[in-house]
PDB file of C-alpha atoms and ligand atoms in Angstrom:
ATOM      1  CA  UNK A   1     -10.452 141.595  16.561  1.00 40.00           C
ATOM      2  CA  UNK A   2     -11.963 143.434  19.501  1.00 47.00           C
ATOM      3  CA  UNK A   3      -9.082 144.513  21.762  1.00 55.00           C
ATOM      4  CA  UNK A   4     -11.022 143.315  24.804  1.00 58.00           C
ATOM      5  CA  UNK A   5     -11.757 139.787  23.658  1.00 49.00           C
ATOM      6  CA  UNK A   6      -8.249 138.442  23.097  1.00 48.00           C
ATOM      7  CA  UNK A   7      -6.925 135.404  24.955  1.00 49.00           C
ATOM      8  CA  UNK A   8      -9.967 133.147  24.936  1.00 51.00           C
ATOM      9  CA  UNK A   9      -7.684 130.146  25.118  1.00 53.00           C
ATOM     10  CA  UNK A  10      -7.668 130.077  28.948  1.00 52.00           C
ATOM     11  CA  UNK A  11      -8.829 126.575  29.987  1.00 55.00           C
ATOM     12  CA  UNK A  12     -12.147 126.626  31.773  1.00 69.00           C
ATOM     13  CA  UNK A  13     -15.229 124.729  32.976  1.00 87.00           C
ATOM     14  CA  UNK A  14     -18.731 125.189  31.558  1.00 95.00           C
ATOM     15  CA  UNK A  15     -19.944 128.768  31.102  1.00 96.00           C
ATOM     16  CA  UNK A  16     -23.495 130.064  30.906  1.00 97.00           C
ATOM     17  CA  UNK A  17     -23.404 133.775  30.025  1.00 98.00           C
ATOM     18  CA  UNK A  18     -26.414 136.034  30.559  1.00 98.00           C
ATOM     19  CA  UNK A  19     -26.616 139.637  29.359  1.00 97.00           C
ATOM     20  CA  UNK A  20     -29.394 142.187  29.350  1.00 96.00           C
ATOM     21  CA  UNK A  21     -30.335 145.672  30.494  1.00 94.00           C
ATOM     22  CA  UNK A  22     -30.768 146.855  34.090  1.00 88.00           C
ATOM     23  CA  UNK A  23     -33.732 145.247  35.815  1.00 89.00           C
ATOM     24  CA  UNK A  24     -34.270 142.481  33.253  1.00 93.00           C
ATOM     25  CA  UNK A  25     -34.062 139.887  36.027  1.00 91.00           C
ATOM     26  CA  UNK A  26     -30.557 138.635  35.206  1.00 93.00           C
ATOM     27  CA  UNK A  27     -29.144 138.616  38.723  1.00 91.00           C
ATOM     28  CA  UNK A  28     -31.926 136.769  40.486  1.00 92.00           C
ATOM     29  CA  UNK A  29     -32.222 134.279  37.653  1.00 96.00           C
ATOM     30  CA  UNK A  30     -28.470 133.718  37.277  1.00 97.00           C
ATOM     31  CA  UNK A  31     -28.080 133.097  41.021  1.00 95.00           C
ATOM     32  CA  UNK A  32     -30.770 130.409  41.092  1.00 96.00           C
ATOM     33  CA  UNK A  33     -29.547 128.781  37.855  1.00 97.00           C
ATOM     34  CA  UNK A  34     -26.059 128.598  39.410  1.00 96.00           C
ATOM     35  CA  UNK A  35     -27.457 127.032  42.579  1.00 94.00           C
ATOM     36  CA  UNK A  36     -29.471 124.450  40.659  1.00 96.00           C
ATOM     37  CA  UNK A  37     -26.514 123.373  38.543  1.00 96.00           C
ATOM     38  CA  UNK A  38     -23.885 123.656  41.290  1.00 93.00           C
ATOM     39  CA  UNK A  39     -22.012 126.346  39.327  1.00 94.00           C
ATOM     40  CA  UNK A  40     -20.387 129.509  40.703  1.00 93.00           C
ATOM     41  CA  UNK A  41     -22.335 132.737  40.185  1.00 95.00           C
ATOM     42  CA  UNK A  42     -20.334 135.629  38.739  1.00 95.00           C
ATOM     43  CA  UNK A  43     -21.991 139.045  39.044  1.00 96.00           C
ATOM     44  CA  UNK A  44     -19.851 141.250  36.764  1.00 97.00           C
ATOM     45  CA  UNK A  45     -21.995 144.327  37.482  1.00 96.00           C
ATOM     46  CA  UNK A  46     -21.115 143.957  41.183  1.00 97.00           C
ATOM     47  CA  UNK A  47     -17.430 144.196  40.210  1.00 97.00           C
ATOM     48  CA  UNK A  48     -17.957 147.535  38.420  1.00 98.00           C
ATOM     49  CA  UNK A  49     -20.100 148.680  41.331  1.00 97.00           C
ATOM     50  CA  UNK A  50     -17.390 147.715  43.862  1.00 98.00           C
ATOM     51  CA  UNK A  51     -14.831 149.756  41.944  1.00 98.00           C
ATOM     52  CA  UNK A  52     -17.244 152.710  41.792  1.00 98.00           C
ATOM     53  CA  UNK A  53     -17.919 152.456  45.520  1.00 98.00           C
ATOM     54  CA  UNK A  54     -14.182 152.382  46.247  1.00 97.00           C
ATOM     55  CA  UNK A  55     -13.607 155.393  43.971  1.00 98.00           C
ATOM     56  CA  UNK A  56     -16.359 157.430  45.645  1.00 98.00           C
ATOM     57  CA  UNK A  57     -15.101 156.533  49.118  1.00 97.00           C
ATOM     58  CA  UNK A  58     -11.554 157.569  48.183  1.00 97.00           C
ATOM     59  CA  UNK A  59     -12.555 160.747  46.326  1.00 97.00           C
ATOM     60  CA  UNK A  60     -11.329 159.467  42.960  1.00 97.00           C
ATOM     61  CA  UNK A  61     -12.922 161.205  40.013  1.00 98.00           C
ATOM     62  CA  UNK A  62     -15.160 158.789  37.995  1.00 97.00           C
ATOM     63  CA  UNK A  63     -13.627 160.408  34.866  1.00 97.00           C
ATOM     64  CA  UNK A  64     -10.033 159.470  35.851  1.00 98.00           C
ATOM     65  CA  UNK A  65      -9.625 156.415  33.604  1.00 98.00           C
ATOM     66  CA  UNK A  66      -5.968 155.708  34.348  1.00 98.00           C
ATOM     67  CA  UNK A  67      -6.306 155.855  38.106  1.00 98.00           C
ATOM     68  CA  UNK A  68      -9.477 153.749  38.063  1.00 98.00           C
ATOM     69  CA  UNK A  69      -7.850 151.115  35.846  1.00 98.00           C
ATOM     70  CA  UNK A  70      -4.848 150.913  38.188  1.00 97.00           C
ATOM     71  CA  UNK A  71      -7.177 150.357  41.122  1.00 97.00           C
ATOM     72  CA  UNK A  72      -9.282 147.834  39.167  1.00 97.00           C
ATOM     73  CA  UNK A  73      -6.182 145.732  38.566  1.00 96.00           C
ATOM     74  CA  UNK A  74      -5.216 145.668  42.230  1.00 94.00           C
ATOM     75  CA  UNK A  75      -8.559 145.743  44.035  1.00 93.00           C
ATOM     76  CA  UNK A  76      -8.767 142.528  46.111  1.00 92.00           C
ATOM     77  CA  UNK A  77     -12.318 141.594  45.126  1.00 92.00           C
ATOM     78  CA  UNK A  78     -13.814 138.487  46.600  1.00 91.00           C
ATOM     79  CA  UNK A  79     -17.192 136.783  46.258  1.00 91.00           C
ATOM     80  CA  UNK A  80     -18.486 134.689  49.149  1.00 91.00           C
ATOM     81  CA  UNK A  81     -21.625 132.593  49.321  1.00 86.00           C
ATOM     82  CA  UNK A  82     -23.422 131.408  52.441  1.00 83.00           C
ATOM     83  CA  UNK A  83     -26.975 130.522  53.499  1.00 79.00           C
ATOM     84  CA  UNK A  84     -27.895 134.203  53.521  1.00 78.00           C
ATOM     85  CA  UNK A  85     -26.953 134.734  49.866  1.00 85.00           C
ATOM     86  CA  UNK A  86     -24.077 136.028  47.739  1.00 88.00           C
ATOM     87  CA  UNK A  87     -21.763 138.690  49.148  1.00 93.00           C
ATOM     88  CA  UNK A  88     -18.953 140.803  47.738  1.00 95.00           C
ATOM     89  CA  UNK A  89     -15.912 141.909  49.754  1.00 96.00           C
ATOM     90  CA  UNK A  90     -12.997 144.254  49.228  1.00 94.00           C
ATOM     91  CA  UNK A  91     -10.091 144.077  51.641  1.00 91.00           C
ATOM     92  CA  UNK A  92     -12.121 141.695  53.793  1.00 91.00           C
ATOM     93  CA  UNK A  93     -14.979 144.215  54.171  1.00 95.00           C
ATOM     94  CA  UNK A  94     -18.503 143.181  53.145  1.00 96.00           C
ATOM     95  CA  UNK A  95     -19.726 145.906  50.759  1.00 97.00           C
ATOM     96  CA  UNK A  96     -22.749 144.042  49.356  1.00 95.00           C
ATOM     97  CA  UNK A  97     -25.256 146.698  50.490  1.00 92.00           C
ATOM     98  CA  UNK A  98     -22.988 149.686  49.884  1.00 95.00           C
ATOM     99  CA  UNK A  99     -22.633 148.899  46.165  1.00 96.00           C
ATOM    100  CA  UNK A 100     -26.424 149.132  45.646  1.00 91.00           C
ATOM    101  CA  UNK A 101     -26.949 152.715  46.828  1.00 90.00           C
ATOM    102  CA  UNK A 102     -28.359 155.311  44.371  1.00 87.00           C
ATOM    103  CA  UNK A 103     -25.009 157.166  44.577  1.00 94.00           C
ATOM    104  CA  UNK A 104     -23.082 154.156  43.267  1.00 96.00           C
ATOM    105  CA  UNK A 105     -25.799 153.428  40.682  1.00 90.00           C
ATOM    106  CA  UNK A 106     -25.555 157.015  39.436  1.00 89.00           C
ATOM    107  CA  UNK A 107     -21.795 156.840  38.876  1.00 95.00           C
ATOM    108  CA  UNK A 108     -21.224 153.243  37.774  1.00 94.00           C
ATOM    109  CA  UNK A 109     -22.095 153.801  34.091  1.00 90.00           C
ATOM    110  CA  UNK A 110     -19.329 156.374  33.733  1.00 93.00           C
ATOM    111  CA  UNK A 111     -16.763 154.247  35.579  1.00 96.00           C
ATOM    112  CA  UNK A 112     -17.609 151.127  33.544  1.00 95.00           C
ATOM    113  CA  UNK A 113     -17.425 152.948  30.195  1.00 93.00           C
ATOM    114  CA  UNK A 114     -13.610 153.381  30.344  1.00 96.00           C
ATOM    115  CA  UNK A 115     -11.656 151.013  28.077  1.00 97.00           C
ATOM    116  CA  UNK A 116      -8.756 150.516  30.519  1.00 98.00           C
ATOM    117  CA  UNK A 117     -11.154 149.736  33.353  1.00 98.00           C
ATOM    118  CA  UNK A 118     -12.946 147.187  31.186  1.00 97.00           C
ATOM    119  CA  UNK A 119      -9.690 145.517  30.171  1.00 97.00           C
ATOM    120  CA  UNK A 120      -8.738 145.044  33.820  1.00 97.00           C
ATOM    121  CA  UNK A 121     -12.176 143.708  34.766  1.00 97.00           C
ATOM    122  CA  UNK A 122     -12.519 141.371  31.786  1.00 97.00           C
ATOM    123  CA  UNK A 123      -9.156 139.787  32.651  1.00 95.00           C
ATOM    124  CA  UNK A 124     -10.371 139.167  36.228  1.00 94.00           C
ATOM    125  CA  UNK A 125     -13.675 137.749  34.965  1.00 94.00           C
ATOM    126  CA  UNK A 126     -11.949 135.248  32.675  1.00 93.00           C
ATOM    127  CA  UNK A 127      -9.861 134.135  35.678  1.00 90.00           C
ATOM    128  CA  UNK A 128     -13.030 133.186  37.584  1.00 86.00           C
ATOM    129  CA  UNK A 129     -13.894 130.612  34.901  1.00 87.00           C
ATOM    130  CA  UNK A 130     -10.538 128.870  35.259  1.00 89.00           C
ATOM    131  CA  UNK A 131     -11.451 127.124  38.494  1.00 82.00           C
ATOM    132  CA  UNK A 132     -14.792 125.584  37.521  1.00 90.00           C
ATOM    133  CA  UNK A 133     -18.162 126.080  35.885  1.00 95.00           C
ATOM    134  CA  UNK A 134     -19.878 129.436  36.187  1.00 95.00           C
ATOM    135  CA  UNK A 135     -23.009 131.415  35.427  1.00 97.00           C
ATOM    136  CA  UNK A 136     -21.760 134.888  34.454  1.00 97.00           C
ATOM    137  CA  UNK A 137     -24.107 137.819  34.196  1.00 97.00           C
ATOM    138  CA  UNK A 138     -23.682 141.409  32.981  1.00 96.00           C
ATOM    139  CA  UNK A 139     -23.663 143.520  29.823  1.00 94.00           C
ATOM    140  CA  UNK A 140     -20.856 141.991  27.752  1.00 96.00           C
ATOM    141  CA  UNK A 141     -20.461 138.461  29.103  1.00 97.00           C
ATOM    142  CA  UNK A 142     -21.944 136.887  25.926  1.00 97.00           C
ATOM    143  CA  UNK A 143     -20.109 139.193  23.515  1.00 96.00           C
ATOM    144  CA  UNK A 144     -16.707 140.044  25.007  1.00 96.00           C
ATOM    145  CA  UNK A 145     -15.877 138.125  28.182  1.00 97.00           C
ATOM    146  CA  UNK A 146     -17.094 134.658  27.142  1.00 96.00           C
ATOM    147  CA  UNK A 147     -17.852 134.781  23.408  1.00 96.00           C
ATOM    148  CA  UNK A 148     -17.338 130.994  23.402  1.00 95.00           C
ATOM    149  CA  UNK A 149     -19.782 130.333  26.281  1.00 96.00           C
ATOM    150  CA  UNK A 150     -21.634 127.014  26.249  1.00 96.00           C
ATOM    151  CA  UNK A 151     -24.966 128.860  26.455  1.00 97.00           C
ATOM    152  CA  UNK A 152     -25.706 132.541  25.813  1.00 98.00           C
ATOM    153  CA  UNK A 153     -28.878 134.220  27.015  1.00 98.00           C
ATOM    154  CA  UNK A 154     -30.132 137.765  26.422  1.00 97.00           C
ATOM    155  CA  UNK A 155     -32.784 138.743  28.979  1.00 97.00           C
ATOM    156  CA  UNK A 156     -35.074 141.706  28.447  1.00 96.00           C
ATOM    157  CA  UNK A 157     -38.292 143.225  29.826  1.00 96.00           C
ATOM    158  CA  UNK A 158     -40.335 146.404  29.323  1.00 96.00           C
ATOM    159  CA  UNK A 159     -38.992 149.606  30.923  1.00 96.00           C
ATOM    160  CA  UNK A 160     -42.096 149.871  33.128  1.00 96.00           C
ATOM    161  CA  UNK A 161     -41.677 146.363  34.489  1.00 96.00           C
ATOM    162  CA  UNK A 162     -37.940 146.847  35.045  1.00 96.00           C
ATOM    163  CA  UNK A 163     -38.598 150.107  36.927  1.00 96.00           C
ATOM    164  CA  UNK A 164     -41.222 148.367  39.061  1.00 95.00           C
ATOM    165  CA  UNK A 165     -38.732 145.633  40.008  1.00 92.00           C
ATOM    166  CA  UNK A 166     -36.003 148.142  40.876  1.00 90.00           C
ATOM    167  CA  UNK A 167     -38.445 150.073  43.066  1.00 93.00           C
ATOM    168  CA  UNK A 168     -39.266 146.875  44.947  1.00 92.00           C
ATOM    169  CA  UNK A 169     -35.554 146.029  45.400  1.00 87.00           C
ATOM    170  CA  UNK A 170     -34.834 149.513  46.746  1.00 87.00           C
ATOM    171  CA  UNK A 171     -37.820 149.411  49.063  1.00 92.00           C
ATOM    172  CA  UNK A 172     -36.591 146.052  50.424  1.00 89.00           C
ATOM    173  CA  UNK A 173     -33.309 147.801  51.196  1.00 84.00           C
ATOM    174  CA  UNK A 174     -35.184 150.625  52.959  1.00 89.00           C
ATOM    175  CA  UNK A 175     -34.447 153.146  50.192  1.00 87.00           C
ATOM    176  CA  UNK A 176     -37.371 155.354  49.118  1.00 89.00           C
ATOM    177  CA  UNK A 177     -38.015 156.222  45.473  1.00 90.00           C
ATOM    178  CA  UNK A 178     -40.918 156.308  43.014  1.00 94.00           C
ATOM    179  CA  UNK A 179     -41.799 154.692  39.702  1.00 96.00           C
ATOM    180  CA  UNK A 180     -41.161 157.668  37.437  1.00 96.00           C
ATOM    181  CA  UNK A 181     -37.747 158.309  39.025  1.00 93.00           C
ATOM    182  CA  UNK A 182     -36.830 154.657  38.423  1.00 93.00           C
ATOM    183  CA  UNK A 183     -38.128 154.753  34.817  1.00 95.00           C
ATOM    184  CA  UNK A 184     -35.980 157.798  34.140  1.00 94.00           C
ATOM    185  CA  UNK A 185     -32.968 156.149  35.729  1.00 90.00           C
ATOM    186  CA  UNK A 186     -33.458 152.942  33.714  1.00 92.00           C
ATOM    187  CA  UNK A 187     -33.807 154.928  30.455  1.00 94.00           C
ATOM    188  CA  UNK A 188     -30.670 156.906  31.267  1.00 90.00           C
ATOM    189  CA  UNK A 189     -28.658 153.763  32.032  1.00 88.00           C
ATOM    190  CA  UNK A 190     -29.981 151.944  28.942  1.00 91.00           C
ATOM    191  CA  UNK A 191     -28.831 154.821  26.776  1.00 91.00           C
ATOM    192  CA  UNK A 192     -25.435 154.958  28.439  1.00 87.00           C
ATOM    193  CA  UNK A 193     -24.829 151.180  28.495  1.00 86.00           C
ATOM    194  CA  UNK A 194     -25.981 150.673  24.887  1.00 90.00           C
ATOM    195  CA  UNK A 195     -24.453 153.809  23.397  1.00 90.00           C
ATOM    196  CA  UNK A 196     -20.970 153.707  24.885  1.00 88.00           C
ATOM    197  CA  UNK A 197     -17.927 153.225  22.686  1.00 90.00           C
ATOM    198  CA  UNK A 198     -16.428 150.158  24.371  1.00 90.00           C
ATOM    199  CA  UNK A 199     -18.405 146.919  24.751  1.00 89.00           C
ATOM    200  CA  UNK A 200     -21.877 148.463  24.497  1.00 91.00           C
ATOM    201  CA  UNK A 201     -24.757 146.243  25.564  1.00 91.00           C
ATOM    202  CA  UNK A 202     -25.724 144.287  22.446  1.00 92.00           C
ATOM    203  CA  UNK A 203     -27.331 140.944  21.819  1.00 94.00           C
ATOM    204  CA  UNK A 204     -24.875 138.286  20.675  1.00 95.00           C
ATOM    205  CA  UNK A 205     -25.997 136.773  17.371  1.00 95.00           C
ATOM    206  CA  UNK A 206     -26.255 133.306  18.870  1.00 96.00           C
ATOM    207  CA  UNK A 207     -27.879 134.350  22.186  1.00 97.00           C
ATOM    208  CA  UNK A 208     -31.325 133.033  23.081  1.00 97.00           C
ATOM    209  CA  UNK A 209     -33.651 135.959  23.885  1.00 97.00           C
ATOM    210  CA  UNK A 210     -35.915 135.627  26.915  1.00 97.00           C
ATOM    211  CA  UNK A 211     -38.455 138.416  27.466  1.00 96.00           C
ATOM    212  CA  UNK A 212     -39.182 138.283  31.186  1.00 95.00           C
ATOM    213  CA  UNK A 213     -41.934 140.943  31.325  1.00 95.00           C
ATOM    214  CA  UNK A 214     -44.616 138.323  31.976  1.00 94.00           C
ATOM    215  CA  UNK A 215     -42.518 135.467  33.327  1.00 95.00           C
ATOM    216  CA  UNK A 216     -41.973 134.374  36.907  1.00 93.00           C
ATOM    217  CA  UNK A 217     -38.434 133.819  38.190  1.00 94.00           C
ATOM    218  CA  UNK A 218     -39.176 130.111  38.348  1.00 96.00           C
ATOM    219  CA  UNK A 219     -40.172 130.063  34.659  1.00 97.00           C
ATOM    220  CA  UNK A 220     -37.014 131.943  33.651  1.00 96.00           C
ATOM    221  CA  UNK A 221     -34.808 129.581  35.613  1.00 97.00           C
ATOM    222  CA  UNK A 222     -36.506 126.463  34.208  1.00 97.00           C
ATOM    223  CA  UNK A 223     -36.106 127.781  30.672  1.00 97.00           C
ATOM    224  CA  UNK A 224     -32.361 128.371  31.057  1.00 98.00           C
ATOM    225  CA  UNK A 225     -31.682 125.063  32.824  1.00 98.00           C
ATOM    226  CA  UNK A 226     -33.602 123.227  30.076  1.00 97.00           C
ATOM    227  CA  UNK A 227     -31.676 125.060  27.351  1.00 97.00           C
ATOM    228  CA  UNK A 228     -28.373 124.221  29.031  1.00 97.00           C
ATOM    229  CA  UNK A 229     -29.254 120.572  29.435  1.00 95.00           C
ATOM    230  CA  UNK A 230     -30.414 120.372  25.821  1.00 95.00           C
ATOM    231  CA  UNK A 231     -27.152 121.926  24.633  1.00 89.00           C
ATOM    232  CA  UNK A 232     -24.905 119.240  26.160  1.00 80.00           C
TER     233      UNK A 232
HETATM  234  O1   DC B 301     -26.113 144.899  36.444  1.00 69.53           O
HETATM  235  P1   DC B 301     -25.806 146.126  37.324  1.00 69.53           P
HETATM  236  O2   DC B 301     -26.897 147.146  37.333  1.00 69.53           O
HETATM  237  O3   DC B 301     -25.377 145.767  38.698  1.00 69.53           O
HETATM  238  O4   DC B 301     -24.539 146.804  36.595  1.00 69.53           O
HETATM  239  C1   DC B 301     -23.976 148.001  37.065  1.00 69.53           C
HETATM  240  C2   DC B 301     -23.356 148.792  35.924  1.00 69.53           C
HETATM  241  O5   DC B 301     -22.150 148.156  35.503  1.00 69.53           O
HETATM  242  C3   DC B 301     -24.217 148.977  34.681  1.00 69.53           C
HETATM  243  O6   DC B 301     -24.713 150.289  34.612  1.00 69.53           O
HETATM  244  C4   DC B 301     -23.311 148.719  33.528  1.00 69.53           C
HETATM  245  C5   DC B 301     -22.048 148.174  34.107  1.00 69.53           C
HETATM  246  N1   DC B 301     -21.706 146.837  33.650  1.00 69.53           N
HETATM  247  C6   DC B 301     -20.921 146.736  32.539  1.00 69.53           C
HETATM  248  O7   DC B 301     -20.573 147.759  31.945  1.00 69.53           O
HETATM  249  N2   DC B 301     -20.507 145.516  32.118  1.00 69.53           N
HETATM  250  C7   DC B 301     -20.883 144.408  32.751  1.00 69.53           C
HETATM  251  N3   DC B 301     -20.458 143.225  32.309  1.00 69.53           N
HETATM  252  C8   DC B 301     -21.712 144.502  33.886  1.00 69.53           C
HETATM  253  C9   DC B 301     -22.133 145.724  34.304  1.00 69.53           C
END
């Protein structure tokens, strides 16, 4: 048995789990699916990003697995939703923009590759599902965190399209970049996320694959909501 996937007996509501590589459209889609169904949206990538942000701010080495895992266990992470969107807080401070900077993006793969860090985060993620139904999104939500999810989706898209989307996101945040820099970054993260030893990004055998290269957000959302309704 995978040493990260023990204790799946925690009682929970309905779970839709969505995995896929960076820029595949998971976050936007998962948020809207959650809204439509009245579920809570769980952005697991934001949790690894929050830890990375905290580590960088406090001069903790991204290679220091033990220290990072200790912090991961104690970090008071909180998600809040309002009319303006979904926000993440640590210690009451809104860090939703801070976790999306290129500096955090550059370091998050290393931080999230540590086994002890993942154990701490997976435990927190399972807790979120105890209070109600959720749409969870990340790299291992279909394989490790919620292997018994009610619906599992694997979203993908071409590297070029994913880089184009990231560029647009960054530009909306006022951060300048270019397409080839984003393509390189996506390729680097794909390699890291798929090649790492613990919980690499893989498609669960029973996940439904959705290639979003030529789909609109609306089409992706409709597809997932239909699949969920058909599965009940
Ligand atoms: O989805 P994202 O780009 O915000 O994720 C940030 C990083 O966190 C990504 O490089 C891989 C890691 N991650 C992970 O290892 N496991 C998850 N369940 C979610 C994200």
